[in-house]
């Protein structure tokens, strides 16, 4: 049994009420399949795939063995003017499952890094095309695009941006797509595609010639699974094409089978110009992310520079880390050999049936879902986010881990989850959310 740490003073935890955590620590010591175990040995079902990372479940020996082998063979190489063959192998493997045309891949180490890399790529592309004045970006309210400075600027979740407004970039926000009439909608809402016209209004207000790109999550994940209305993403694609704006899909959460297709772009039949991905790329085993772009974007940037220097003055020490590449290749192998994207599509109906069985519980104000991800909106508590915090901790005590953002629970179990374990997860949700008082 793993011991609890004797001294917790030195670790400043991210996105955490550190004072409360020190009073009531909640820790995981081991994981396998769709289960965690606490240091005391208590079992906790994983209802959010870690942090939407472990789509193939925990403790995959195929990944561990690939990592161990790579560490012995080539533990690290810089990718500035040098490279490891395995990085090209991974880029090719990704191009096989990415939407057609998105076949040039830039590697980083986190979703936040991928988003900031995408921002720079968009700027570099427009400069290469002779439009350096395109420096403004468009995002949405309620959006989450990581926590680096670019992603913080794009953020539409005010709590993530409020304390850092002095260092943010030039970003204009469209409206989010949720409204009261959509409550308890399963799948895509029928109404709301017209909200994409916010992009055209922004073009008219600020000048389309100043806008570099529009960033959207195909399904807004971190705010609690906001599914796009039918036709919304298609309309964004049309407007972006009309005004020469790049369309960027942030698929850090939705990528790698979460919607039932490899990527949400394929599920909704809309191909962006740029796509970010992370999390399930390595099944959460090692930090890694990527940005996929259309070949003409890379070509334009490369051809615009004639001097003997890097065409894109950007990169990270751990870009295309060979051990992360090995983990990603092993993960892609699992997705293919076990047919996990197809399994997600098949399991989705049962999953959503289970989610929507929570509809009449006293603390549930809305349910939303698509594929293998769902949002459970809680009724308001004493203050915004107060009930979400309490419920998340109560669920942990009852044996279920789910992510909470404010008063929204994000339920997104591994694509490998057996139906009997899914039923156990829902039973715990029903038990906690069915209580008269929380």
XYZ file of C-alpha atoms in Angstrom:
438
model
C 0.000 0.000 0.000
C 1.340 3.446 -0.935
C 1.810 5.789 2.004
C 0.255 9.244 2.147
C 2.940 11.961 1.956
C 4.067 13.150 5.358
C 4.754 16.698 4.162
C 2.533 18.414 1.573
C 3.867 21.945 2.073
C 6.071 22.197 -1.012
C 3.792 21.268 -3.911
C 1.681 24.181 -5.216
C -1.142 22.304 -6.938
C -2.734 23.566 -10.182
C -6.432 24.499 -10.465
C -6.850 23.481 -6.816
C -8.119 25.037 -3.612
C -4.828 24.245 -1.899
C -6.047 25.167 1.578
C -9.017 22.803 1.323
C -6.873 20.060 -0.182
C -4.440 20.209 2.729
C -7.370 19.866 5.114
C -9.049 17.034 3.172
C -6.556 15.502 0.717
C -7.882 13.264 -2.036
C -5.190 11.173 -3.707
C -4.726 8.332 -6.147
C -1.898 5.841 -5.730
C -2.564 3.234 -8.410
C -4.659 2.771 -11.541
C -5.687 -0.066 -13.832
C -8.452 -0.347 -16.397
C -11.195 2.090 -15.402
C -10.247 2.174 -11.720
C -8.069 4.189 -9.389
C -7.048 3.178 -5.875
C -6.341 5.591 -3.064
C -3.228 5.249 -0.860
C -5.471 3.492 1.675
C -6.472 0.937 -0.990
C -10.020 2.208 -1.587
C -11.341 1.709 -5.143
C -12.535 4.725 -7.164
C -14.114 4.322 -10.605
C -12.753 6.704 -13.228
C -15.651 8.540 -14.846
C -13.572 11.145 -16.672
C -10.763 9.060 -18.205
C -8.296 10.768 -15.880
C -8.590 14.243 -17.368
C -10.035 13.004 -20.715
C -6.605 11.499 -21.275
C -6.855 7.745 -20.731
C -9.292 6.773 -23.469
C -7.920 3.217 -23.580
C -8.026 2.796 -19.799
C -5.183 2.880 -17.296
C -2.112 0.707 -16.974
C -1.702 -0.306 -20.619
C 1.371 -2.541 -20.707
C 1.793 -2.020 -24.458
C 2.547 1.640 -23.810
C 4.803 0.952 -20.832
C 6.823 -1.566 -22.823
C 7.172 0.795 -25.787
C 8.341 3.571 -23.481
C 10.846 1.306 -21.716
C 12.284 0.113 -25.019
C 12.596 3.649 -26.361
C 14.281 4.881 -23.160
C 16.944 2.230 -23.586
C 17.431 2.942 -27.294
C 17.220 6.756 -27.483
C 16.065 8.591 -24.395
C 16.230 12.128 -25.792
C 17.240 14.041 -28.862
C 16.713 17.711 -29.628
C 14.524 18.453 -32.612
C 16.180 21.768 -33.418
C 18.124 21.013 -36.623
C 18.265 17.342 -35.591
C 15.584 14.669 -35.391
C 14.718 11.123 -34.410
C 13.230 8.787 -37.030
C 10.380 7.863 -34.704
C 8.943 11.391 -34.894
C 8.435 11.076 -38.651
C 6.855 7.659 -38.142
C 4.370 9.157 -35.681
C 3.549 12.108 -37.942
C 2.789 9.679 -40.771
C 0.644 7.484 -38.508
C -1.364 10.520 -37.408
C -1.856 11.682 -40.994
C -3.526 8.331 -41.708
C -6.359 9.056 -39.246
C -6.585 12.854 -39.495
C -9.155 14.521 -41.763
C -8.062 14.522 -45.401
C -5.661 17.378 -46.119
C -4.473 17.857 -42.544
C -1.221 16.009 -43.074
C 1.541 18.233 -41.686
C 2.166 17.817 -37.953
C 4.019 19.989 -35.414
C 4.673 18.426 -31.993
C 4.574 19.974 -28.519
C 4.009 18.735 -24.975
C 0.558 19.908 -23.846
C -2.748 21.142 -25.168
C -1.844 24.641 -24.010
C 1.403 24.512 -25.987
C -0.463 23.202 -29.018
C -2.881 26.141 -28.929
C -0.106 28.724 -28.623
C 1.768 26.961 -31.430
C -1.364 27.104 -33.596
C -1.667 30.842 -32.932
C 1.906 31.402 -34.104
C 1.424 29.184 -37.157
C -1.642 31.206 -38.162
C 0.295 34.466 -37.818
C 3.242 33.077 -39.764
C 0.951 31.869 -42.537
C -0.740 35.222 -43.052
C 2.609 37.015 -43.013
C 3.893 34.574 -45.625
C 0.821 35.317 -47.752
C 1.485 39.057 -47.594
C -1.164 39.882 -44.972
C 0.802 40.640 -41.796
C -2.012 42.880 -40.547
C -4.074 39.783 -39.713
C -3.213 39.672 -36.009
C -6.646 39.493 -34.370
C -8.258 36.229 -33.263
C -11.849 35.199 -32.641
C -12.964 32.746 -29.974
C -16.195 32.102 -28.049
C -17.510 32.887 -24.633
C -17.334 29.826 -22.368
C -14.362 28.587 -24.394
C -11.303 26.880 -22.923
C -8.079 26.746 -24.928
C -5.449 26.025 -22.333
C -3.589 28.321 -19.953
C -0.567 29.675 -21.785
C -0.775 33.338 -22.743
C -2.346 32.707 -26.140
C -4.851 30.239 -24.765
C -5.622 32.550 -21.854
C -6.410 35.283 -24.369
C -8.730 32.982 -26.296
C -10.430 31.856 -23.089
C -14.121 32.595 -22.790
C -14.287 31.301 -19.215
C -13.831 34.552 -17.366
C -12.374 32.927 -14.271
C -9.393 31.731 -16.312
C -8.736 35.193 -17.747
C -9.705 37.679 -15.018
C -6.405 37.699 -13.118
C -4.242 37.906 -16.245
C -5.902 40.557 -18.416
C -2.735 42.645 -18.609
C -0.906 40.068 -20.720
C -3.586 38.886 -23.117
C -3.650 39.200 -26.912
C -6.184 40.819 -29.248
C -9.166 38.469 -29.180
C -12.859 39.094 -29.873
C -15.422 36.640 -28.544
C -18.532 35.276 -30.217
C -21.490 34.091 -28.177
C -21.611 30.527 -26.937
C -24.294 28.291 -28.420
C -26.250 27.152 -25.355
C -29.675 28.516 -24.409
C -32.499 27.547 -22.057
C -34.540 25.937 -24.837
C -31.762 23.378 -25.335
C -31.991 21.965 -21.817
C -31.940 18.136 -21.783
C -31.049 17.930 -25.487
C -29.409 14.673 -26.448
C -26.963 15.138 -29.307
C -26.940 18.238 -31.483
C -29.579 20.929 -30.871
C -31.723 21.629 -33.898
C -31.666 25.419 -33.494
C -28.724 27.766 -33.115
C -26.721 27.587 -36.345
C -27.380 31.309 -36.830
C -25.046 32.054 -33.909
C -22.147 31.372 -36.264
C -23.099 34.637 -37.952
C -21.417 36.367 -34.995
C -18.188 35.755 -36.902
C -19.467 37.727 -39.878
C -20.602 40.574 -37.629
C -17.137 40.673 -36.077
C -15.662 40.864 -39.574
C -17.872 43.854 -40.328
C -17.045 45.570 -37.032
C -13.277 45.029 -36.877
C -12.471 44.452 -40.543
C -12.098 40.934 -41.870
C -8.635 41.837 -43.142
C -7.430 42.105 -39.513
C -8.559 38.630 -38.428
C -6.118 35.739 -38.558
C -8.198 32.828 -37.308
C -11.252 31.696 -35.409
C -10.678 29.081 -32.689
C -13.473 26.764 -31.552
C -13.818 23.500 -29.698
C -16.121 21.377 -31.893
C -17.759 20.342 -28.615
C -16.994 22.801 -25.829
C -15.591 20.394 -23.279
C -14.296 22.051 -20.140
C -17.401 24.178 -19.567
C -19.545 21.039 -19.469
C -20.031 19.531 -22.944
C -21.789 22.140 -25.081
C -22.688 20.320 -28.321
C -22.801 22.461 -31.491
C -26.201 23.079 -33.111
C -26.832 21.369 -36.431
C -25.179 23.396 -39.192
C -23.224 25.679 -36.838
C -19.736 24.395 -37.644
C -20.551 24.271 -41.345
C -21.595 27.925 -41.224
C -18.349 28.889 -39.485
C -16.454 27.124 -42.268
C -18.371 29.087 -44.916
C -17.768 32.458 -43.268
C -14.079 31.751 -42.645
C -13.627 30.820 -46.317
C -15.489 33.934 -47.436
C -13.136 36.256 -45.568
C -9.841 34.357 -45.811
C -9.820 33.479 -42.104
C -8.264 30.246 -40.864
C -10.614 27.898 -38.995
C -8.949 26.167 -36.044
C -10.521 23.231 -34.212
C -9.263 22.612 -30.699
C -9.668 18.841 -30.398
C -7.604 18.374 -27.255
C -10.647 16.768 -25.594
C -12.694 15.554 -28.572
C -9.838 13.870 -30.437
C -9.119 10.140 -30.577
C -12.549 8.582 -30.563
C -14.434 10.602 -27.979
C -17.218 11.419 -30.467
C -17.276 7.987 -32.118
C -14.994 9.120 -34.944
C -11.248 9.638 -34.795
C -11.861 13.382 -34.571
C -14.945 15.546 -34.197
C -14.082 17.196 -37.511
C -14.888 13.903 -39.210
C -17.922 13.261 -37.036
C -19.457 16.629 -37.973
C -18.071 16.583 -41.544
C -16.267 19.921 -41.289
C -12.547 20.117 -42.024
C -10.642 22.942 -40.323
C -7.405 24.452 -41.584
C -5.607 23.774 -38.305
C -6.300 21.282 -35.514
C -4.839 20.924 -32.040
C -4.725 17.616 -30.166
C -3.227 16.254 -26.934
C -4.491 14.232 -23.916
C -5.498 10.875 -25.460
C -2.657 11.103 -28.011
C -0.491 9.097 -25.587
C -3.387 7.792 -23.481
C -2.154 10.211 -20.832
C 1.004 8.178 -20.248
C 3.457 10.935 -21.192
C 2.826 14.627 -21.962
C 2.507 15.222 -25.698
C 0.464 17.322 -28.086
C 0.365 18.131 -31.746
C -0.869 20.689 -34.250
C -2.017 19.402 -37.633
C -2.209 21.823 -40.543
C -3.086 21.669 -44.197
C -0.034 21.121 -46.381
C -0.509 24.462 -48.133
C -0.078 26.274 -44.809
C 3.280 24.663 -44.141
C 4.303 25.157 -47.757
C 3.478 28.876 -47.696
C 5.528 29.443 -44.531
C 8.524 27.459 -45.778
C 8.546 29.071 -49.226
C 8.339 32.587 -47.787
C 11.831 32.294 -46.247
C 14.872 32.179 -48.538
C 17.586 32.761 -45.935
C 19.382 29.896 -44.182
C 17.331 30.052 -40.994
C 14.315 28.273 -39.494
C 11.145 29.210 -41.341
C 9.064 28.992 -38.151
C 10.870 30.556 -35.199
C 9.084 28.432 -32.664
C 9.530 25.152 -30.836
C 10.080 23.497 -27.475
C 12.886 21.549 -25.834
C 10.559 18.546 -25.688
C 8.980 18.868 -29.149
C 8.651 15.361 -30.618
C 10.343 13.783 -27.600
C 11.244 10.258 -28.778
C 9.796 8.576 -25.674
C 6.526 10.470 -26.085
C 6.495 9.440 -29.752
C 6.874 5.807 -28.700
C 3.975 6.166 -26.258
C 1.808 7.774 -28.938
C 2.553 5.089 -31.522
C 1.702 2.358 -29.015
C -1.515 4.193 -28.155
C -2.550 4.517 -31.790
C -1.868 0.804 -32.147
C -4.271 0.040 -29.284
C -6.988 2.257 -30.760
C -6.688 0.426 -34.076
C -6.263 -3.163 -32.880
C -9.117 -2.928 -30.359
C -11.393 -0.866 -32.611
C -11.927 1.673 -29.849
C -13.256 4.471 -32.054
C -15.877 2.077 -33.373
C -16.589 0.820 -29.884
C -17.205 4.389 -28.731
C -19.736 4.857 -31.515
C -21.482 1.621 -30.536
C -21.409 2.249 -26.782
C -22.627 5.843 -27.103
C -26.347 4.984 -27.104
C -26.043 2.998 -23.862
C -23.880 5.713 -22.327
C -26.317 8.505 -23.197
C -29.284 6.415 -22.024
C -27.527 6.124 -18.669
C -26.755 9.832 -18.517
C -30.296 10.903 -19.332
C -31.666 8.572 -16.649
C -30.439 11.278 -14.230
C -32.899 13.818 -15.603
C -35.357 14.018 -12.706
C -32.861 14.100 -9.847
C -33.202 17.125 -7.539
C -29.735 18.574 -8.200
C -29.738 18.207 -12.007
C -30.768 21.251 -14.057
C -29.552 20.141 -17.493
C -28.011 17.176 -19.312
C -26.043 17.336 -22.553
C -24.140 14.691 -24.411
C -22.630 13.360 -27.604
C -20.580 10.256 -28.274
C -18.842 9.280 -25.057
C -18.904 12.634 -23.302
C -21.658 14.325 -21.329
C -22.266 17.378 -19.194
C -24.329 17.218 -16.022
C -25.351 20.744 -15.039
C -26.162 21.121 -11.362
C -28.815 23.356 -9.888
C -27.316 26.543 -8.392
C -25.769 26.372 -4.944
C -24.910 29.041 -2.403
C -22.419 30.608 -4.842
C -21.309 29.795 -8.405
C -19.221 26.642 -8.334
C -19.915 25.858 -4.673
C -22.190 22.918 -5.363
C -19.871 21.540 -8.050
C -17.010 21.481 -5.579
C -19.097 19.716 -2.930
C -20.518 17.173 -5.391
C -17.115 16.327 -6.846
C -15.779 15.575 -3.368
C -18.877 13.578 -2.382
C -18.570 11.481 -5.538
C -14.935 10.752 -4.698
C -15.990 9.641 -1.224
C -18.605 7.339 -2.805
C -16.090 5.840 -5.245
C -16.358 7.877 -8.464
C -13.961 10.366 -10.044
C -15.435 12.958 -12.393
C -14.172 16.381 -13.469
C -16.145 19.395 -12.269
C -15.933 22.882 -13.759
C -17.979 25.324 -11.761
C -21.384 23.678 -11.374
C -20.960 21.335 -14.361
C -19.798 17.732 -14.082
C -18.046 16.300 -17.131
C -18.729 12.585 -17.455
C -16.446 10.962 -20.023
C -15.379 7.420 -19.130
C -12.780 5.447 -21.051
C -13.801 3.996 -24.400
C -12.948 0.584 -22.922
C -15.442 0.893 -20.050
C -17.462 -2.333 -19.588
C -21.219 -1.759 -19.414
C -21.367 -3.153 -15.879
C -18.825 -0.543 -14.717
C -20.751 2.168 -16.538
C -23.839 1.095 -14.582
C -21.885 1.314 -11.305
C -20.756 4.837 -12.185
C -24.314 5.947 -12.908
C -25.546 4.328 -9.693
C -23.102 6.479 -7.718
C -24.214 9.598 -9.599
C -27.846 8.767 -8.868
C -27.088 8.178 -5.202
C -25.255 11.475 -4.682
C -27.370 13.691 -6.934
C -30.574 12.149 -5.592
C -30.013 13.345 -2.043
C -32.297 16.068 -0.783
C -29.395 18.024 0.695
C -25.788 18.373 -0.348
